[in-house]
Amino acid sequence: AKRRIWISLLLAVILLGAQTGAAYVNGGVNSLDGATSTSTPPLLSRFEPYFDPLTPRNVTALVGKSAYLSCRVRNLGNKTVSWVRHRDIHILTVGAYTYTSDQRFMALHHRDNDEWTLQIKWAQKRDAGIYECQISTQPVRSFFVNLNVVVPTAAILGGPDLHVDKGSTINLTCTIRYSPEPPAYIFWYHHDEVISYDSNRGGVSVITEKGDVTTSYLLIQHAELTDS
């Protein structure tokens, strides 16, 4: 009978490289009704403030990174733009000024464009939810943005234990989800040490497929008892 080796599956550690932005958006989807906003503003709005309907309404940010929520306002004139957190109707910013003791929130605006951005530094799960961009018209005009805050996850398929025959090939698959960008590096560990692909043992290789879900395959040929 062939001897079998029990292998404890360890999670691969993700090392996210230096990522700029740390947030990504789904363009033009209305977070409240799921519809896509592509219609042009009514004729009256051409002379009054209105929101650019193509502005993204769904934003996903990584925990611990900055989230950027934006709204583009055309024909603002002498009106002001405010950001309000919807769950507690808390006014966060008015114009370029911030009205909260939470120093993670900041209003960003450049005079040469129509974009008004709410920055949330070091985003946390509790920051998720609906945020409202308002124009100080009568009545007030609002644009809603849904913020989703996620934590990247790594999971090895078929865990937590796998058994293979001695001398066969070990094939482990790790999937990485909820990363705004594909991870720059993926390290596999065995007994708390990084697996070296150039070790004297030989027969070790890694194949990585990057995308919305990144998949990493660890292949170890000629399985030995020391691979357990």
Coordinates of N, CA and C in Angstrom, one line a residue:
A1 N 0.8 -1.2 0.0 CA 0.0 0.0 0.0 C 0.9 1.2 0.0
K2 N 0.4 2.2 -0.7 CA 1.2 3.4 -0.8 C 1.1 4.2 0.5
R3 N 2.2 4.8 0.9 CA 2.2 5.6 2.1 C 1.5 7.0 1.7
R4 N 0.8 7.5 2.7 CA 0.1 8.7 2.4 C 0.7 9.8 3.3
I5 N 0.7 11.0 2.8 CA 1.2 12.2 3.5 C 0.0 13.1 3.8
W6 N -0.1 13.5 5.0 CA -1.1 14.5 5.4 C -0.5 15.8 5.4
I7 N -1.1 16.7 4.6 CA -0.6 18.1 4.5 C -1.5 19.1 5.1
S8 N -1.0 19.8 6.0 CA -1.8 20.9 6.6 C -1.8 22.1 5.7
L9 N -2.9 22.6 5.3 CA -3.0 23.7 4.4 C -2.8 25.0 5.1
L10 N -1.9 25.8 4.8 CA -1.7 27.1 5.4 C -2.1 28.2 4.4
L11 N -2.7 29.2 5.0 CA -3.1 30.3 4.1 C -1.9 31.0 3.5
A12 N -2.0 31.3 2.2 CA -1.0 32.1 1.6 C -1.1 33.5 2.1
V13 N 0.0 34.2 2.3 CA 0.0 35.5 2.8 C 0.1 36.5 1.6
I14 N -0.7 37.4 1.6 CA -0.8 38.4 0.5 C 0.1 39.6 0.9
L15 N 0.9 40.0 0.1 CA 1.7 41.2 0.3 C 1.2 42.2 -0.8
L16 N 0.4 43.1 -0.4 CA -0.2 44.1 -1.4 C 0.9 45.1 -1.6
G17 N 1.3 45.3 -2.8 CA 2.4 46.2 -3.1 C 1.8 47.6 -3.0
A18 N 2.7 48.6 -3.1 CA 2.3 50.0 -3.0 C 1.2 50.3 -4.0
Q19 N 0.0 50.5 -3.4 CA -1.2 50.8 -4.3 C -1.6 52.2 -4.1
T20 N -1.9 52.8 -5.2 CA -2.4 54.2 -5.1 C -3.9 54.1 -5.2
G21 N -4.5 55.0 -4.5 CA -6.0 55.1 -4.5 C -6.6 54.2 -3.5
A22 N -6.4 52.9 -3.6 CA -6.9 51.9 -2.7 C -8.5 51.9 -2.7
A23 N -9.1 52.4 -3.7 CA -10.5 52.3 -3.9 C -10.8 52.2 -5.3
Y24 N -11.9 51.5 -5.6 CA -12.3 51.4 -7.0 C -13.8 51.6 -7.1
V25 N -14.2 51.9 -8.3 CA -15.6 52.3 -8.5 C -16.3 51.5 -9.6
N26 N -17.6 51.4 -9.5 CA -18.4 50.8 -10.5 C -19.2 51.9 -11.2
G27 N -18.8 52.2 -12.4 CA -19.3 53.5 -13.0 C -20.8 53.5 -13.2
G28 N -21.5 54.6 -12.8 CA -22.8 54.9 -13.3 C -23.9 54.1 -12.7
V29 N -23.7 53.2 -11.7 CA -24.8 52.4 -11.2 C -25.4 53.1 -10.0
N30 N -26.8 53.2 -10.0 CA -27.5 53.9 -8.9 C -27.6 52.9 -7.8
S31 N -27.0 53.2 -6.6 CA -26.9 52.3 -5.5 C -28.3 52.1 -4.8
L32 N -29.2 53.0 -5.1 CA -30.5 52.9 -4.5 C -31.5 52.1 -5.3
D33 N -31.5 52.1 -6.6 CA -32.4 51.4 -7.4 C -31.8 50.5 -8.4
G34 N -30.5 50.4 -8.5 CA -29.8 49.5 -9.4 C -29.9 49.9 -10.8
A35 N -30.5 51.1 -11.2 CA -30.6 51.5 -12.5 C -29.3 52.2 -13.0
T36 N -29.1 52.3 -14.2 CA -27.9 53.0 -14.8 C -28.3 54.4 -15.2
S37 N -27.6 55.4 -14.6 CA -28.0 56.8 -14.9 C -27.2 57.3 -16.1
T38 N -27.8 57.4 -17.2 CA -27.1 57.9 -18.4 C -27.9 59.1 -19.1
S39 N -29.0 59.4 -18.5 CA -29.9 60.4 -19.2 C -29.3 61.8 -19.0
T40 N -29.5 62.7 -20.0 CA -29.1 64.1 -19.9 C -30.0 64.9 -18.9
P41 N -29.5 65.9 -18.3 CA -30.4 66.7 -17.4 C -31.5 67.4 -18.1
P42 N -32.6 67.7 -17.5 CA -33.7 68.4 -18.1 C -33.2 69.8 -18.6
L43 N -34.0 70.4 -19.5 CA -33.6 71.7 -20.1 C -33.4 72.8 -19.0
L44 N -34.2 72.8 -18.0 CA -34.1 73.8 -17.0 C -32.8 73.7 -16.2
S45 N -32.3 72.5 -16.1 CA -31.1 72.3 -15.3 C -29.8 72.8 -16.1
R46 N -30.0 73.1 -17.4 CA -28.8 73.6 -18.1 C -28.4 75.0 -17.6
F47 N -29.3 75.6 -16.9 CA -29.0 76.9 -16.4 C -29.0 77.0 -14.9
E48 N -29.2 75.8 -14.3 CA -29.1 75.7 -12.8 C -28.2 74.6 -12.4
P49 N -27.8 74.5 -11.2 CA -26.8 73.4 -10.8 C -27.5 72.0 -11.0
Y50 N -26.7 71.1 -11.5 CA -27.2 69.7 -11.6 C -26.0 68.8 -11.5
F51 N -26.3 67.5 -11.1 CA -25.2 66.5 -11.0 C -24.9 65.8 -12.3
D52 N -23.7 65.6 -12.6 CA -23.3 64.8 -13.8 C -23.9 63.4 -13.6
P53 N -24.8 62.9 -14.4 CA -25.4 61.6 -14.2 C -24.4 60.5 -14.4
L54 N -23.3 60.7 -15.0 CA -22.3 59.6 -15.3 C -21.4 59.4 -14.1
T55 N -21.5 60.2 -13.0 CA -20.6 60.0 -11.9 C -20.9 58.7 -11.2
P56 N -19.9 57.9 -10.9 CA -20.1 56.6 -10.2 C -20.8 56.8 -8.9
R57 N -21.8 55.8 -8.7 CA -22.6 55.9 -7.4 C -22.2 54.7 -6.5
N58 N -21.3 53.9 -6.9 CA -20.8 52.8 -6.0 C -19.3 52.8 -5.9
V59 N -18.8 52.9 -4.7 CA -17.4 52.9 -4.4 C -17.0 51.8 -3.5
T60 N -15.9 51.1 -3.8 CA -15.4 50.1 -2.9 C -14.0 50.5 -2.4
A61 N -13.8 50.4 -1.1 CA -12.5 50.8 -0.6 C -12.0 49.6 0.3
L62 N -10.7 49.6 0.4 CA -10.0 48.6 1.2 C -9.8 49.1 2.6
V63 N -10.1 48.2 3.6 CA -10.0 48.6 5.0 C -8.5 49.1 5.2
G64 N -8.4 50.2 5.9 CA -7.1 50.8 6.3 C -6.6 51.7 5.2
K65 N -7.2 51.8 4.0 CA -6.8 52.7 3.0 C -7.8 53.8 2.8
S66 N -7.5 54.8 2.0 CA -8.4 56.0 1.8 C -9.5 55.6 0.8
A67 N -10.7 56.1 1.2 CA -11.8 56.0 0.3 C -12.1 57.4 -0.3
Y68 N -12.5 57.5 -1.6 CA -12.7 58.8 -2.2 C -14.1 58.7 -2.8
L69 N -15.0 59.5 -2.3 CA -16.4 59.6 -2.8 C -16.5 60.9 -3.6
S70 N -17.0 60.9 -4.8 CA -17.0 62.1 -5.6 C -18.4 62.4 -6.2
C71 N -18.7 63.7 -6.4 CA -19.8 64.0 -7.2 C -19.4 65.2 -8.0
R72 N -19.9 65.3 -9.3 CA -19.6 66.3 -10.2 C -20.8 67.2 -10.4
V73 N -20.6 68.5 -10.1 CA -21.7 69.4 -10.2 C -21.5 70.4 -11.3
R74 N -22.4 70.5 -12.2 CA -22.3 71.5 -13.3 C -23.1 72.8 -12.9
N75 N -22.7 73.9 -13.4 CA -23.4 75.2 -13.2 C -23.6 75.5 -11.8
L76 N -22.6 75.3 -10.9 CA -22.8 75.5 -9.5 C -23.1 76.9 -9.1
G77 N -22.5 77.9 -9.8 CA -22.8 79.3 -9.5 C -22.4 79.6 -8.1
N78 N -23.3 80.3 -7.4 CA -23.1 80.8 -6.0 C -23.6 79.8 -5.0
K79 N -24.0 78.6 -5.4 CA -24.4 77.6 -4.5 C -23.2 76.8 -3.9
T80 N -23.5 76.1 -2.8 CA -22.5 75.3 -2.2 C -22.8 73.8 -2.2
V81 N -21.7 73.0 -2.1 CA -21.9 71.6 -2.1 C -21.5 71.0 -0.7
S82 N -22.3 70.1 -0.2 CA -22.1 69.5 1.1 C -22.1 68.0 1.0
W83 N -21.4 67.3 1.9 CA -21.5 65.9 2.0 C -22.1 65.5 3.4
V84 N -23.1 64.6 3.3 CA -23.8 64.2 4.5 C -23.7 62.7 4.7
R85 N -23.4 62.2 5.9 CA -23.5 60.7 6.1 C -24.9 60.4 6.4
H86 N -25.5 59.5 5.6 CA -26.9 59.2 5.6 C -27.4 58.5 6.9
R87 N -26.6 57.6 7.4 CA -27.1 56.8 8.5 C -27.5 57.6 9.8
D88 N -26.7 58.7 10.0 CA -27.0 59.6 11.2 C -27.3 61.0 10.8
I89 N -27.5 61.3 9.5 CA -27.7 62.6 9.0 C -26.7 63.6 9.5
H90 N -25.4 63.2 9.5 CA -24.3 64.0 10.0 C -23.7 64.8 8.8
I91 N -23.7 66.1 9.0 CA -23.0 67.0 7.9 C -21.5 66.8 8.1
L92 N -20.8 66.4 7.1 CA -19.4 66.1 7.2 C -18.6 67.3 6.6
T93 N -19.1 67.8 5.5 CA -18.3 68.9 4.8 C -19.3 69.9 4.2
V94 N -19.0 71.2 4.2 CA -19.7 72.2 3.4 C -18.7 73.0 2.6
G95 N -18.8 72.9 1.3 CA -17.8 73.6 0.5 C -16.5 72.9 0.8
A96 N -15.4 73.7 1.0 CA -14.1 73.2 1.3 C -13.8 73.0 2.8
Y97 N -14.9 73.2 3.6 CA -14.7 73.1 5.1 C -15.2 71.8 5.6
T98 N -14.6 71.2 6.6 CA -15.0 70.0 7.2 C -15.6 70.3 8.6
Y99 N -16.8 69.6 8.8 CA -17.6 69.9 10.0 C -17.7 68.6 10.8
T100 N -16.7 68.0 11.2 CA -16.7 66.8 12.0 C -15.4 66.7 12.8
S101 N -15.5 66.2 14.0 CA -14.3 66.0 14.8 C -13.4 64.8 14.4
D102 N -14.0 64.0 13.6 CA -13.3 62.8 13.0 C -12.3 63.3 11.9
Q103 N -11.1 63.4 12.2 CA -10.1 63.9 11.3 C -9.8 63.1 10.1
R104 N -10.4 61.9 10.0 CA -10.3 61.1 8.8 C -11.0 61.7 7.6
F105 N -12.0 62.5 7.9 CA -12.8 63.1 6.8 C -12.3 64.4 6.3
M106 N -12.3 64.6 5.0 CA -11.7 65.8 4.5 C -12.4 66.1 3.1
A107 N -12.7 67.4 2.9 CA -13.3 67.8 1.6 C -12.1 68.2 0.6
L108 N -12.3 67.7 -0.6 CA -11.3 67.9 -1.6 C -11.9 68.6 -2.8
H109 N -11.4 69.7 -3.3 CA -11.9 70.3 -4.5 C -10.9 71.2 -5.1
H110 N -10.8 71.1 -6.4 CA -9.9 72.0 -7.2 C -10.8 73.0 -8.0
R111 N -10.3 74.3 -8.0 CA -11.1 75.3 -8.6 C -11.3 75.1 -10.1
D112 N -10.4 74.4 -10.7 CA -10.5 74.3 -12.2 C -11.4 73.1 -12.6
N113 N -12.1 72.4 -11.7 CA -13.0 71.4 -12.2 C -14.3 71.4 -11.3
D114 N -15.2 70.6 -11.7 CA -16.6 70.5 -11.1 C -16.7 69.4 -10.1
E115 N -15.6 68.8 -9.7 CA -15.7 67.6 -8.8 C -15.5 68.0 -7.4
W116 N -16.4 67.5 -6.5 CA -16.3 67.7 -5.1 C -16.2 66.3 -4.5
T117 N -15.1 66.1 -3.8 CA -14.7 64.8 -3.3 C -14.7 64.7 -1.7
L118 N -15.3 63.7 -1.2 CA -15.1 63.4 0.2 C -14.1 62.3 0.4
Q119 N -13.0 62.7 1.1 CA -12.0 61.7 1.4 C -12.2 61.1 2.8
I120 N -12.1 59.8 2.9 CA -12.2 59.1 4.2 C -10.9 58.4 4.4
K121 N -10.0 58.9 5.3 CA -8.7 58.2 5.5 C -8.9 57.0 6.4
W122 N -8.0 56.0 6.1 CA -8.0 54.8 7.0 C -9.4 54.2 7.1
A123 N -10.1 54.0 6.0 CA -11.5 53.5 6.0 C -11.7 52.3 6.9
Q124 N -12.8 52.2 7.6 CA -13.1 51.1 8.5 C -14.5 50.5 8.0
K125 N -14.8 49.3 8.4 CA -16.0 48.7 8.1 C -17.2 49.5 8.5
R126 N -17.1 50.2 9.6 CA -18.3 51.0 10.1 C -18.5 52.2 9.1
D127 N -17.6 52.6 8.3 CA -17.8 53.7 7.4 C -18.7 53.3 6.2
A128 N -18.9 52.1 6.0 CA -19.7 51.6 4.8 C -21.2 52.2 5.0
G129 N -21.8 52.4 3.8 CA -23.1 52.9 3.8 C -23.4 54.0 2.8
I130 N -24.5 54.7 2.9 CA -24.9 55.7 1.9 C -24.4 57.1 2.4
Y131 N -23.8 57.8 1.4 CA -23.4 59.2 1.6 C -24.1 60.1 0.6
E132 N -24.5 61.3 1.1 CA -25.3 62.2 0.2 C -24.5 63.4 -0.1
C133 N -24.4 63.7 -1.4 CA -23.8 65.0 -1.9 C -25.0 65.9 -2.2
Q134 N -25.0 67.1 -1.5 CA -26.1 68.0 -1.7 C -25.7 69.3 -2.3
I135 N -26.6 69.9 -3.1 CA -26.4 71.3 -3.6 C -27.4 72.2 -2.9
S136 N -27.0 73.3 -2.5 CA -27.8 74.2 -1.6 C -28.9 75.0 -2.4
T137 N -29.6 74.3 -3.3 CA -30.7 74.9 -4.0 C -32.0 74.8 -3.1
Q138 N -33.1 75.3 -3.6 CA -34.4 75.2 -3.0 C -35.3 74.6 -3.9
P139 N -35.8 73.4 -3.7 CA -35.3 72.5 -2.6 C -33.9 71.9 -2.9
V140 N -33.4 71.3 -1.8 CA -32.0 70.8 -1.9 C -32.0 69.6 -3.0
R141 N -30.9 69.6 -3.8 CA -30.7 68.5 -4.7 C -29.7 67.6 -4.2
S142 N -29.9 66.3 -4.3 CA -29.0 65.3 -3.7 C -28.6 64.2 -4.7
F143 N -27.4 63.8 -4.4 CA -26.7 62.7 -5.2 C -26.2 61.7 -4.2
F144 N -26.6 60.4 -4.3 CA -26.2 59.4 -3.3 C -25.1 58.5 -3.8
V145 N -24.2 58.2 -2.9 CA -23.1 57.3 -3.2 C -23.0 56.3 -2.2
N146 N -22.9 55.0 -2.6 CA -22.8 53.9 -1.7 C -21.4 53.5 -1.5
L147 N -20.9 53.5 -0.3 CA -19.5 53.0 0.0 C -19.5 51.6 0.6
N148 N -18.7 50.8 0.0 CA -18.5 49.4 0.5 C -17.1 49.3 0.9
V149 N -16.8 48.9 2.2 CA -15.5 48.7 2.7 C -15.2 47.2 2.9
V150 N -14.2 46.7 2.2 CA -13.9 45.3 2.2 C -12.5 45.0 2.8
V151 N -12.3 43.7 3.2 CA -11.0 43.2 3.6 C -10.6 42.1 2.6
P152 N -9.4 42.2 2.0 CA -9.0 41.1 1.1 C -9.0 39.8 1.9
T153 N -9.4 38.8 1.2 CA -9.4 37.4 1.8 C -8.6 36.5 1.0
A154 N -7.9 35.5 1.6 CA -7.2 34.5 0.9 C -7.6 33.1 1.5
A155 N -8.0 32.2 0.6 CA -8.5 30.9 1.1 C -7.9 29.8 0.2
I156 N -7.5 28.7 0.8 CA -7.0 27.6 0.0 C -8.1 26.6 -0.2
L157 N -8.4 26.2 -1.4 CA -9.5 25.3 -1.7 C -9.2 23.9 -1.2
G158 N -10.2 23.3 -0.7 CA -10.1 21.9 -0.3 C -9.5 21.8 1.1
G159 N -9.3 22.9 1.9 CA -8.8 22.8 3.2 C -9.8 22.3 4.2
P160 N -9.4 22.2 5.5 CA -8.1 22.5 6.0 C -7.0 21.5 5.8
D161 N -7.4 20.2 5.5 CA -6.4 19.1 5.3 C -6.5 18.5 4.0
L162 N -5.4 18.0 3.5 CA -5.4 17.3 2.2 C -4.4 16.2 2.3
H163 N -4.7 15.0 1.8 CA -3.7 13.9 1.8 C -3.4 13.5 0.3
V164 N -2.1 13.2 0.1 CA -1.6 12.8 -1.2 C -0.7 11.6 -1.0
D165 N -0.5 10.9 -2.1 CA 0.4 9.8 -2.1 C 1.9 10.3 -2.1
K166 N 2.7 9.6 -1.4 CA 4.2 9.9 -1.5 C 4.6 9.7 -2.9
G167 N 5.4 10.7 -3.4 CA 5.9 10.6 -4.7 C 5.1 11.3 -5.8
S168 N 3.8 11.6 -5.4 CA 2.9 12.3 -6.4 C 3.1 13.8 -6.3
T169 N 2.3 14.5 -7.1 CA 2.4 16.0 -7.1 C 1.4 16.6 -6.2
I170 N 1.9 17.5 -5.4 CA 1.0 18.3 -4.5 C 0.5 19.5 -5.3
N171 N -0.7 19.7 -5.4 CA -1.3 20.9 -6.1 C -2.3 21.6 -5.2
L172 N -1.8 22.8 -4.7 CA -2.7 23.6 -3.8 C -3.1 24.9 -4.6
T173 N -4.4 25.2 -4.3 CA -4.9 26.4 -5.0 C -5.4 27.4 -4.0
C174 N -5.0 28.7 -4.1 CA -5.4 29.8 -3.2 C -6.1 30.8 -4.1
T175 N -7.3 31.2 -3.6 CA -8.0 32.3 -4.2 C -8.0 33.6 -3.4
I176 N -7.8 34.7 -4.0 CA -7.7 36.0 -3.3 C -8.8 36.9 -3.8
R177 N -9.7 37.4 -2.9 CA -10.8 38.2 -3.3 C -10.8 39.5 -2.6
Y178 N -11.6 40.5 -3.2 CA -11.8 41.8 -2.6 C -10.5 42.6 -2.5
S179 N -9.7 42.5 -3.5 CA -8.6 43.4 -3.6 C -8.8 44.4 -4.7
P180 N -8.7 45.7 -4.4 CA -9.0 46.7 -5.5 C -8.1 46.5 -6.7
E181 N -6.9 46.0 -6.5 CA -5.9 45.7 -7.5 C -5.4 44.3 -7.3
P182 N -5.0 43.6 -8.3 CA -4.4 42.3 -8.1 C -3.1 42.4 -7.2
P183 N -2.9 41.6 -6.2 CA -1.8 41.7 -5.3 C -0.5 41.7 -6.1
A184 N 0.5 42.5 -5.7 CA 1.7 42.6 -6.4 C 2.5 41.3 -6.1
Y185 N 2.4 40.7 -4.9 CA 3.2 39.5 -4.6 C 2.3 38.5 -3.8
I186 N 2.5 37.3 -4.0 CA 1.8 36.2 -3.2 C 2.9 35.3 -2.7
F187 N 2.9 35.1 -1.4 CA 3.9 34.2 -0.8 C 3.2 33.0 -0.2
W188 N 3.8 31.9 -0.4 CA 3.3 30.6 0.2 C 4.2 30.3 1.4
Y189 N 3.6 29.9 2.5 CA 4.4 29.5 3.7 C 4.2 28.0 4.0
H190 N 5.3 27.5 4.6 CA 5.3 26.1 5.1 C 6.0 26.1 6.5
H191 N 5.3 25.8 7.5 CA 5.9 25.8 8.9 C 6.4 27.2 9.2
D192 N 5.6 28.2 8.9 CA 6.0 29.6 9.2 C 7.2 30.1 8.4
E193 N 7.6 29.5 7.4 CA 8.7 29.9 6.6 C 8.3 30.0 5.1
V194 N 8.8 31.1 4.5 CA 8.4 31.3 3.1 C 9.0 30.2 2.2
I195 N 8.2 29.6 1.4 CA 8.6 28.5 0.5 C 9.5 29.1 -0.6
S196 N 10.7 28.6 -0.7 CA 11.7 29.0 -1.7 C 11.5 28.2 -2.9
Y197 N 11.4 28.8 -4.1 CA 11.2 28.1 -5.3 C 12.6 27.6 -5.9
D198 N 13.6 28.2 -5.3 CA 15.0 27.8 -5.8 C 15.8 27.0 -4.8
S199 N 15.1 26.3 -3.8 CA 15.7 25.5 -2.8 C 16.3 24.3 -3.4
N200 N 17.2 23.6 -2.6 CA 17.8 22.4 -3.1 C 16.8 21.3 -3.3
R201 N 15.6 21.4 -2.7 CA 14.6 20.4 -2.8 C 14.2 20.2 -4.3
G202 N 14.0 21.4 -4.9 CA 13.6 21.4 -6.3 C 12.2 20.9 -6.5
G203 N 11.7 21.1 -7.7 CA 10.3 20.6 -8.0 C 9.2 21.5 -7.5
V204 N 9.5 22.7 -7.1 CA 8.5 23.6 -6.5 C 8.3 24.8 -7.5
S205 N 7.0 25.0 -7.8 CA 6.7 26.1 -8.8 C 5.4 26.7 -8.4
V206 N 5.2 28.0 -8.8 CA 3.9 28.7 -8.5 C 3.4 29.3 -9.8
I207 N 2.1 29.2 -10.0 CA 1.5 29.8 -11.2 C 0.4 30.7 -10.6
T208 N 0.4 32.0 -11.1 CA -0.6 33.0 -10.6 C -1.4 33.5 -11.8
E209 N -2.7 33.5 -11.6 CA -3.6 34.2 -12.6 C -4.3 35.3 -11.9
K210 N -4.0 36.5 -12.4 CA -4.5 37.8 -11.8 C -5.8 38.2 -12.5
G211 N -6.7 38.8 -11.7 CA -8.0 39.3 -12.2 C -8.8 39.8 -11.1
D212 N -10.1 39.9 -11.3 CA -11.0 40.3 -10.2 C -10.9 39.3 -9.0
V213 N -10.7 38.1 -9.3 CA -10.3 37.1 -8.3 C -9.0 36.5 -8.7
T214 N -8.0 36.7 -7.9 CA -6.6 36.2 -8.2 C -6.5 34.8 -7.7
T215 N -5.9 33.9 -8.5 CA -5.7 32.5 -8.2 C -4.3 32.2 -8.3
S216 N -3.7 31.5 -7.2 CA -2.3 31.1 -7.2 C -2.3 29.6 -6.9
Y217 N -1.5 28.9 -7.8 CA -1.3 27.5 -7.7 C 0.1 27.2 -7.2
L218 N 0.2 26.4 -6.2 CA 1.5 25.9 -5.7 C 1.6 24.4 -6.1
L219 N 2.7 24.1 -6.9 CA 2.9 22.8 -7.3 C 4.2 22.3 -6.7
I220 N 4.1 21.1 -6.1 CA 5.3 20.5 -5.5 C 5.4 19.0 -6.0
Q221 N 6.4 18.8 -6.8 CA 6.5 17.4 -7.4 C 7.2 16.5 -6.4
H222 N 7.0 15.2 -6.6 CA 7.6 14.1 -5.8 C 7.4 14.4 -4.3
A223 N 6.2 14.4 -3.9 CA 5.9 14.6 -2.5 C 6.7 13.7 -1.5
E224 N 7.2 14.4 -0.5 CA 8.0 13.7 0.6 C 7.3 13.9 1.9
L225 N 7.7 13.1 2.9 CA 7.2 13.2 4.2 C 7.5 14.6 4.8
T226 N 8.6 15.2 4.4 CA 9.0 16.5 5.0 C 8.1 17.6 4.4
D227 N 7.3 17.3 3.4 CA 6.3 18.3 2.9 C 5.1 18.4 3.7
S228 N 4.9 17.5 4.7 CA 3.7 17.5 5.5 C 3.7 18.8 6.4

